[in-house]
Amino acid sequence: MQFNRGEWSELYALLELLDNQDLKIVDDNLEIIDDSTFRVIGLYVQNNNNEYYFDIKGINVDVLKNNKVISNVKKTEIQKYKEVLLEKIIKELPGNGSFPIQEMKYILEKLTEGNKIKSSSTSKEDISAKLKDNKLNTIVNKVGYSIKSSLGSPATLLNASNNTNFKYLIKGLSAEDIEKVNNINTNTKLVDRLKYMKDKNAEIKFDEVISSTMSQNLQMIDSRLPEILADLLLASYEAREKNIGKLLHYVSENNILNYTGNSEMYYKKKIGDFLLAVTLGMMPGVIWNGEYDVTGGIILVENDGKILVLDAIYYKEYLVKYLIKNTKLESPSSSRYKMFDIYPDKGENYFNLNLQIRFIK
């Protein structure tokens, strides 16, 4: 029974929501703006093709596995174990990988028969809820949420893979120049390779998203999104800036799509739509139909154990603003993805860059 900090954090989020049922909805600065609209009535988690439902009934919680009651837990027990769990997570040194918390064995077996909370690899959803919507005075069932925790390392929003490779055409370099670029192996080789190309007045132009699936998914969001992301990715090395919010200024000044008027407004809207899609449903290697499986938003586990919600139902604009301000581009393994390695293809020269996005904190 060893889990990593993120997995233990997901268990903590479950316990906290079972104990404190009113969702604390926050704005992009994590200030509470609404704590009365949604109340948790029950929670669902998936594991090994089984569905566990936690039905909150006053001071008790019934635990159902595939619609059959298997145990009952008192809220006083939940309160006790969540405090122990938070203390143990905080005390564990970051970067230690998986670790046991023996004190949690009893409550974990009661709730999930000892299994961790594990969502499907084809879904962005970590947990779903049955909610009382006090605005509409209705019950809404299976509202999906993604859990992001500050108790561990910053979470990855978009993982690097062969599906996130962007291909660029490069012209104006001699064979000798190309050899020199490919032999640059400094500690900052990606930045240095691009600088060499720029110093040689090379012409660089986005060619394609190599994965047809990823390309199709991006165009589902916006037909020009592949070009915008390619420019954002290249700009991160040229400007030596990874923060997406700050990079937007740089890309807007380049304005490769020649928007008139306030160009930053256009780029911010399109990048915001992309980040929202990645958060709520789109996966690079799966053909996406434009629908979200995370319908509720993001559950944030803060360093002090507070549970906050970035809501996608009534306050989506704050969720988008938060994503723009609190995400960054990250350079994955340059050797694995052969970034800025110039190679020939059909009589032309190209290089690839890989897109990976991580939360800043």
Short mmCIF file of C-alpha atoms in Angstrom, two decimals, residues 36-360:
data_model
loop_
_atom_site.label_atom_id
_atom_site.label_comp_id
_atom_site.label_asym_id
_atom_site.label_seq_id
_atom_site.Cartn_x
_atom_site.Cartn_y
_atom_site.Cartn_z
CA SER A 36 -22.99 28.39 -1.32
CA THR A 37 -23.88 27.25 -4.86
CA PHE A 38 -22.78 23.60 -4.73
CA ARG A 39 -23.05 21.09 -1.90
CA VAL A 40 -21.61 17.60 -2.23
CA ILE A 41 -24.16 14.84 -1.65
CA GLY A 42 -21.99 11.97 -2.82
CA LEU A 43 -18.71 11.19 -4.58
CA TYR A 44 -17.65 8.63 -7.20
CA VAL A 45 -14.20 7.17 -7.88
CA GLN A 46 -13.12 4.49 -10.32
CA ASN A 47 -10.61 1.68 -9.78
CA ASN A 48 -9.95 -1.55 -11.68
CA ASN A 49 -13.24 -1.24 -13.60
CA ASN A 50 -15.12 -0.88 -10.32
CA GLU A 51 -17.12 2.18 -9.31
CA TYR A 52 -17.13 3.24 -5.67
CA TYR A 53 -19.84 5.65 -4.55
CA PHE A 54 -19.75 7.45 -1.22
CA ASP A 55 -23.27 8.39 -0.16
CA ILE A 56 -23.20 11.10 2.51
CA LYS A 57 -26.02 10.62 5.01
CA GLY A 58 -25.72 13.11 7.85
CA ILE A 59 -22.96 11.93 10.18
CA ASN A 60 -22.37 8.72 8.24
CA VAL A 61 -21.14 7.77 4.78
CA ASP A 62 -22.36 4.61 3.05
CA VAL A 63 -19.77 3.07 0.71
CA LEU A 64 -21.17 1.34 -2.37
CA LYS A 65 -19.22 -0.78 -4.84
CA ASN A 66 -20.99 -1.15 -8.17
CA ASN A 67 -24.27 -0.04 -6.51
CA LYS A 68 -23.97 -2.49 -3.58
CA VAL A 69 -23.29 -1.28 0.00
CA ILE A 70 -20.01 -2.75 1.27
CA SER A 71 -19.27 -0.62 4.37
CA ASN A 72 -20.22 2.40 6.44
CA VAL A 73 -17.90 5.09 7.80
CA LYS A 74 -18.62 7.70 10.46
CA LYS A 75 -17.73 11.30 9.68
CA THR A 76 -15.76 11.48 12.92
CA GLU A 77 -13.50 8.75 11.52
CA ILE A 78 -13.12 10.64 8.25
CA GLN A 79 -12.12 13.80 10.13
CA LYS A 80 -9.53 11.93 12.19
CA TYR A 81 -7.92 10.15 9.25
CA LYS A 82 -7.81 13.19 6.96
CA GLU A 83 -5.83 15.12 9.61
CA VAL A 84 -3.36 12.25 9.98
CA LEU A 85 -3.04 11.92 6.22
CA LEU A 86 -2.35 15.63 5.69
CA GLU A 87 0.32 15.63 8.40
CA LYS A 88 2.05 12.57 6.91
CA ILE A 89 2.03 13.96 3.35
CA ILE A 90 3.50 17.28 4.49
CA LYS A 91 6.25 15.56 6.51
CA GLU A 92 7.31 13.29 3.64
CA LEU A 93 10.20 14.78 1.67
CA PRO A 94 9.32 15.69 -1.93
CA GLY A 95 10.86 13.52 -4.62
CA ASN A 96 10.83 10.32 -2.57
CA GLY A 97 8.46 8.57 -4.96
CA SER A 98 5.91 6.19 -3.48
CA PHE A 99 5.76 5.78 0.27
CA PRO A 100 3.52 3.94 2.77
CA ILE A 101 1.31 5.52 5.43
CA GLN A 102 0.41 2.60 7.64
CA GLU A 103 -2.06 4.66 9.66
CA MET A 104 -4.31 4.93 6.59
CA LYS A 105 -4.76 1.20 6.06
CA TYR A 106 -8.04 0.96 7.97
CA ILE A 107 -9.85 3.89 6.32
CA LEU A 108 -8.53 3.04 2.86
CA GLU A 109 -9.82 -0.53 3.12
CA LYS A 110 -13.17 0.81 4.31
CA LEU A 111 -13.46 3.23 1.40
CA THR A 112 -11.88 1.49 -1.60
CA GLU A 113 -10.89 -1.95 -0.32
CA GLY A 114 -7.29 -0.72 -0.18
CA ASN A 115 -7.14 0.59 -3.75
CA LYS A 116 -5.89 4.02 -4.73
CA ILE A 117 -8.09 6.46 -6.60
CA LYS A 118 -7.22 5.79 -10.22
CA SER A 119 -8.99 7.31 -13.19
CA SER A 120 -8.98 5.86 -16.68
CA SER A 121 -5.94 6.65 -18.81
CA THR A 122 -8.37 7.84 -21.49
CA SER A 123 -10.08 10.38 -19.21
CA LYS A 124 -9.07 13.65 -17.56
CA GLU A 125 -11.51 13.00 -14.72
CA ASP A 126 -10.13 11.98 -11.29
CA ILE A 127 -13.32 12.11 -9.27
CA SER A 128 -16.98 12.93 -9.88
CA ALA A 129 -19.67 14.25 -7.60
CA LYS A 130 -23.38 14.24 -6.99
CA LEU A 131 -24.18 17.86 -6.20
CA LYS A 132 -27.05 19.97 -4.91
CA ASP A 133 -27.14 23.08 -7.12
CA ASN A 134 -28.62 25.75 -4.87
CA LYS A 135 -28.89 28.26 -7.73
CA LEU A 136 -31.33 26.04 -9.60
CA ASN A 137 -32.51 24.01 -6.59
CA THR A 138 -31.74 20.78 -8.45
CA ILE A 139 -29.57 17.69 -8.04
CA VAL A 140 -26.87 17.13 -10.69
CA ASN A 141 -25.16 13.77 -10.84
CA LYS A 142 -21.66 12.70 -11.88
CA VAL A 143 -20.09 16.12 -12.31
CA GLY A 144 -16.46 15.36 -13.22
CA TYR A 145 -13.42 17.04 -11.65
CA SER A 146 -9.67 16.95 -12.18
CA ILE A 147 -7.61 17.03 -8.96
CA LYS A 148 -4.44 19.16 -8.85
CA SER A 149 -2.39 19.17 -5.65
CA SER A 150 0.15 21.65 -4.30
CA LEU A 151 1.29 19.03 -1.79
CA GLY A 152 3.58 17.43 -4.36
CA SER A 153 5.54 18.52 -7.41
CA PRO A 154 3.65 20.78 -9.83
CA ALA A 155 1.37 18.66 -11.97
CA THR A 156 1.79 18.21 -15.71
CA LEU A 157 -1.14 19.52 -17.74
CA LEU A 158 0.03 18.18 -21.11
CA ASN A 159 2.54 15.32 -21.17
CA ALA A 160 5.27 15.15 -23.79
CA SER A 161 4.82 12.35 -26.33
CA ASN A 162 5.31 11.65 -30.01
CA ASN A 163 1.86 13.18 -30.47
CA THR A 164 3.07 16.61 -29.32
CA ASN A 165 5.88 17.05 -31.86
CA PHE A 166 5.84 20.19 -34.03
CA LYS A 167 7.83 20.21 -37.28
CA TYR A 168 9.57 23.33 -38.66
CA LEU A 169 11.07 23.99 -42.09
CA ILE A 170 14.46 25.74 -42.03
CA LYS A 171 16.12 27.41 -44.99
CA GLY A 172 19.30 29.43 -45.55
CA LEU A 173 21.82 27.20 -43.76
CA SER A 174 24.79 25.57 -45.46
CA ALA A 175 25.71 21.93 -44.87
CA GLU A 176 28.52 23.18 -42.63
CA ASP A 177 26.07 25.30 -40.64
CA ILE A 178 23.73 22.35 -40.16
CA GLU A 179 26.59 20.20 -38.90
CA LYS A 180 27.61 22.94 -36.45
CA VAL A 181 24.03 23.29 -35.15
CA ASN A 182 23.68 19.56 -34.58
CA ASN A 183 27.01 19.46 -32.73
CA ILE A 184 26.12 22.18 -30.20
CA ASN A 185 25.87 20.34 -26.88
CA THR A 186 26.14 23.08 -24.26
CA ASN A 187 24.08 23.11 -21.07
CA THR A 188 21.70 25.47 -22.90
CA LYS A 189 22.00 23.75 -26.25
CA LEU A 190 18.39 24.33 -27.35
CA VAL A 191 18.65 28.09 -26.86
CA ASP A 192 22.15 28.12 -28.34
CA ARG A 193 21.15 26.13 -31.42
CA LEU A 194 18.31 28.54 -32.15
CA LYS A 195 20.60 31.53 -31.61
CA TYR A 196 23.10 30.13 -34.10
CA MET A 197 20.35 29.73 -36.69
CA LYS A 198 19.12 33.27 -36.07
CA ASP A 199 22.64 34.67 -36.27
CA LYS A 200 22.96 33.02 -39.69
CA ASN A 201 19.68 34.68 -40.75
CA ALA A 202 18.06 31.30 -41.30
CA GLU A 203 14.40 31.31 -42.31
CA ILE A 204 12.26 29.23 -39.95
CA LYS A 205 8.67 28.36 -40.80
CA PHE A 206 6.17 26.06 -39.09
CA ASP A 207 5.44 23.02 -41.26
CA GLU A 208 3.03 20.70 -39.41
CA VAL A 209 1.99 18.94 -36.24
CA ILE A 210 3.46 15.53 -36.97
CA SER A 211 0.62 13.58 -35.33
CA SER A 212 -2.49 13.77 -37.51
CA THR A 213 -4.60 13.01 -34.42
CA MET A 214 -3.16 15.93 -32.46
CA SER A 215 -3.45 18.18 -35.51
CA GLN A 216 -7.11 17.29 -35.88
CA ASN A 217 -7.76 17.86 -32.18
CA LEU A 218 -6.14 21.30 -32.27
CA GLN A 219 -8.15 22.28 -35.32
CA MET A 220 -11.31 21.20 -33.48
CA ILE A 221 -10.52 24.06 -31.08
CA ASP A 222 -9.39 26.56 -33.74
CA SER A 223 -8.31 26.07 -37.36
CA ARG A 224 -5.19 28.25 -36.84
CA LEU A 225 -4.25 26.85 -33.43
CA PRO A 226 -1.38 24.63 -34.74
CA GLU A 227 0.35 27.75 -36.10
CA ILE A 228 -0.23 29.72 -32.90
CA LEU A 229 1.15 26.95 -30.67
CA ALA A 230 4.13 26.46 -32.98
CA ASP A 231 4.95 30.16 -32.68
CA LEU A 232 4.47 30.05 -28.89
CA LEU A 233 6.79 27.05 -28.64
CA LEU A 234 9.52 28.59 -30.78
CA ALA A 235 9.20 31.92 -28.94
CA SER A 236 9.83 30.21 -25.59
CA TYR A 237 13.41 29.48 -26.72
CA GLU A 238 13.97 32.75 -28.50
CA ALA A 239 12.68 34.90 -25.62
CA ARG A 240 13.95 32.49 -22.92
CA GLU A 241 10.56 32.67 -21.28
CA LYS A 242 8.38 29.70 -20.28
CA ASN A 243 5.40 31.32 -18.53
CA ILE A 244 2.48 31.10 -20.96
CA GLY A 245 0.90 34.35 -19.76
CA LYS A 246 4.13 36.24 -20.43
CA LEU A 247 4.76 34.44 -23.73
CA LEU A 248 1.39 35.64 -24.98
CA HIS A 249 2.74 39.21 -25.10
CA TYR A 250 5.67 38.05 -27.21
CA VAL A 251 3.49 36.05 -29.62
CA SER A 252 1.02 38.93 -29.90
CA GLU A 253 3.80 41.28 -30.93
CA ASN A 254 4.92 38.78 -33.60
CA ASN A 255 1.28 38.51 -34.70
CA ILE A 256 2.00 35.85 -37.32
CA LEU A 257 -1.71 35.63 -38.18
CA ASN A 258 -1.88 39.39 -38.81
CA TYR A 259 -4.86 40.10 -36.59
CA THR A 260 -5.95 43.73 -36.69
CA GLY A 261 -6.64 45.83 -33.63
CA ASN A 262 -5.81 44.32 -30.24
CA SER A 263 -3.95 41.21 -31.41
CA GLU A 264 -3.25 40.02 -27.84
CA MET A 265 -6.99 39.63 -27.28
CA TYR A 266 -7.19 37.11 -30.13
CA TYR A 267 -4.18 35.07 -29.04
CA LYS A 268 -5.26 35.04 -25.40
CA LYS A 269 -8.71 33.73 -26.37
CA LYS A 270 -7.31 30.95 -28.55
CA ILE A 271 -4.60 29.87 -26.08
CA GLY A 272 -7.18 30.01 -23.28
CA ASP A 273 -9.52 27.74 -25.26
CA PHE A 274 -6.63 25.32 -25.83
CA LEU A 275 -5.65 25.18 -22.14
CA LEU A 276 -9.28 24.68 -21.18
CA ALA A 277 -9.67 21.83 -23.67
CA VAL A 278 -6.50 20.11 -22.40
CA THR A 279 -7.73 20.48 -18.81
CA LEU A 280 -11.27 19.27 -19.38
CA GLY A 281 -11.14 16.65 -22.10
CA MET A 282 -8.73 16.74 -25.04
CA MET A 283 -5.92 14.18 -25.13
CA PRO A 284 -3.21 14.35 -27.82
CA GLY A 285 -3.31 10.70 -28.88
CA VAL A 286 -7.08 10.20 -28.98
CA ILE A 287 -9.42 11.65 -31.60
CA TRP A 288 -11.45 14.26 -29.72
CA ASN A 289 -15.07 15.10 -30.47
CA GLY A 290 -14.98 18.49 -28.75
CA GLU A 291 -16.82 17.33 -25.62
CA TYR A 292 -15.49 17.59 -22.05
CA ASP A 293 -15.41 14.67 -19.61
CA VAL A 294 -14.35 17.00 -16.78
CA THR A 295 -17.56 19.01 -16.52
CA GLY A 296 -17.09 20.56 -13.08
CA GLY A 297 -13.57 22.01 -13.22
CA ILE A 298 -10.43 21.62 -11.11
CA ILE A 299 -10.25 20.67 -7.43
CA LEU A 300 -7.14 22.28 -5.94
CA VAL A 301 -5.48 20.78 -2.86
CA GLU A 302 -3.56 23.63 -1.24
CA ASN A 303 -0.38 23.35 0.88
CA ASP A 304 -2.39 23.89 4.06
CA GLY A 305 -4.94 21.23 3.17
CA LYS A 306 -7.66 23.60 1.99
CA ILE A 307 -9.76 22.35 -0.91
CA LEU A 308 -10.63 25.01 -3.48
CA VAL A 309 -12.53 24.68 -6.75
CA LEU A 310 -11.97 26.39 -10.09
CA ASP A 311 -15.48 26.01 -11.44
CA ALA A 312 -16.22 25.25 -15.11
CA ILE A 313 -20.00 25.56 -14.79
CA TYR A 314 -20.77 29.09 -13.63
CA TYR A 315 -17.29 30.66 -13.44
CA LYS A 316 -15.40 29.31 -16.45
CA GLU A 317 -13.78 32.69 -17.18
CA TYR A 318 -11.82 32.50 -13.89
CA LEU A 319 -10.68 28.97 -14.68
CA VAL A 320 -9.30 30.11 -18.05
CA LYS A 321 -7.54 33.12 -16.49
CA TYR A 322 -6.00 30.85 -13.85
CA LEU A 323 -4.71 28.43 -16.50
CA ILE A 324 -3.08 31.21 -18.53
CA LYS A 325 -1.38 32.72 -15.46
CA ASN A 326 -0.31 29.48 -13.81
CA THR A 327 1.03 27.26 -16.58
CA LYS A 328 4.36 27.13 -18.35
CA LEU A 329 6.00 25.41 -21.28
CA GLU A 330 8.53 22.82 -20.24
CA SER A 331 11.37 21.33 -22.27
CA PRO A 332 11.13 17.54 -22.26
CA SER A 333 14.13 15.33 -23.05
CA SER A 334 15.92 16.98 -25.97
CA SER A 335 17.70 13.73 -26.86
CA ARG A 336 14.52 11.63 -26.77
CA TYR A 337 12.60 14.05 -28.98
CA LYS A 338 15.68 15.21 -30.96
CA MET A 339 14.73 18.86 -30.54
CA PHE A 340 16.55 21.32 -32.82
CA ASP A 341 18.29 18.37 -34.54
CA ILE A 342 18.22 19.42 -38.20
CA TYR A 343 17.38 16.55 -40.56
CA PRO A 344 16.68 16.21 -44.30
CA ASP A 345 13.27 15.19 -45.62
CA LYS A 346 12.17 15.21 -49.28
CA GLY A 347 14.86 17.66 -50.33
CA GLU A 348 14.31 20.15 -47.50
CA ASN A 349 15.70 20.55 -43.96
CA TYR A 350 13.59 20.41 -40.81
CA PHE A 351 13.76 20.27 -37.02
CA ASN A 352 11.22 19.32 -34.37
CA LEU A 353 10.12 20.86 -31.07
CA ASN A 354 8.02 19.07 -28.48
CA LEU A 355 5.16 20.65 -26.54
CA GLN A 356 4.86 19.91 -22.82
CA ILE A 357 2.89 22.03 -20.32
CA ARG A 358 3.16 22.04 -16.53
CA PHE A 359 1.51 24.00 -13.74
CA ILE A 360 3.88 26.57 -12.22
#
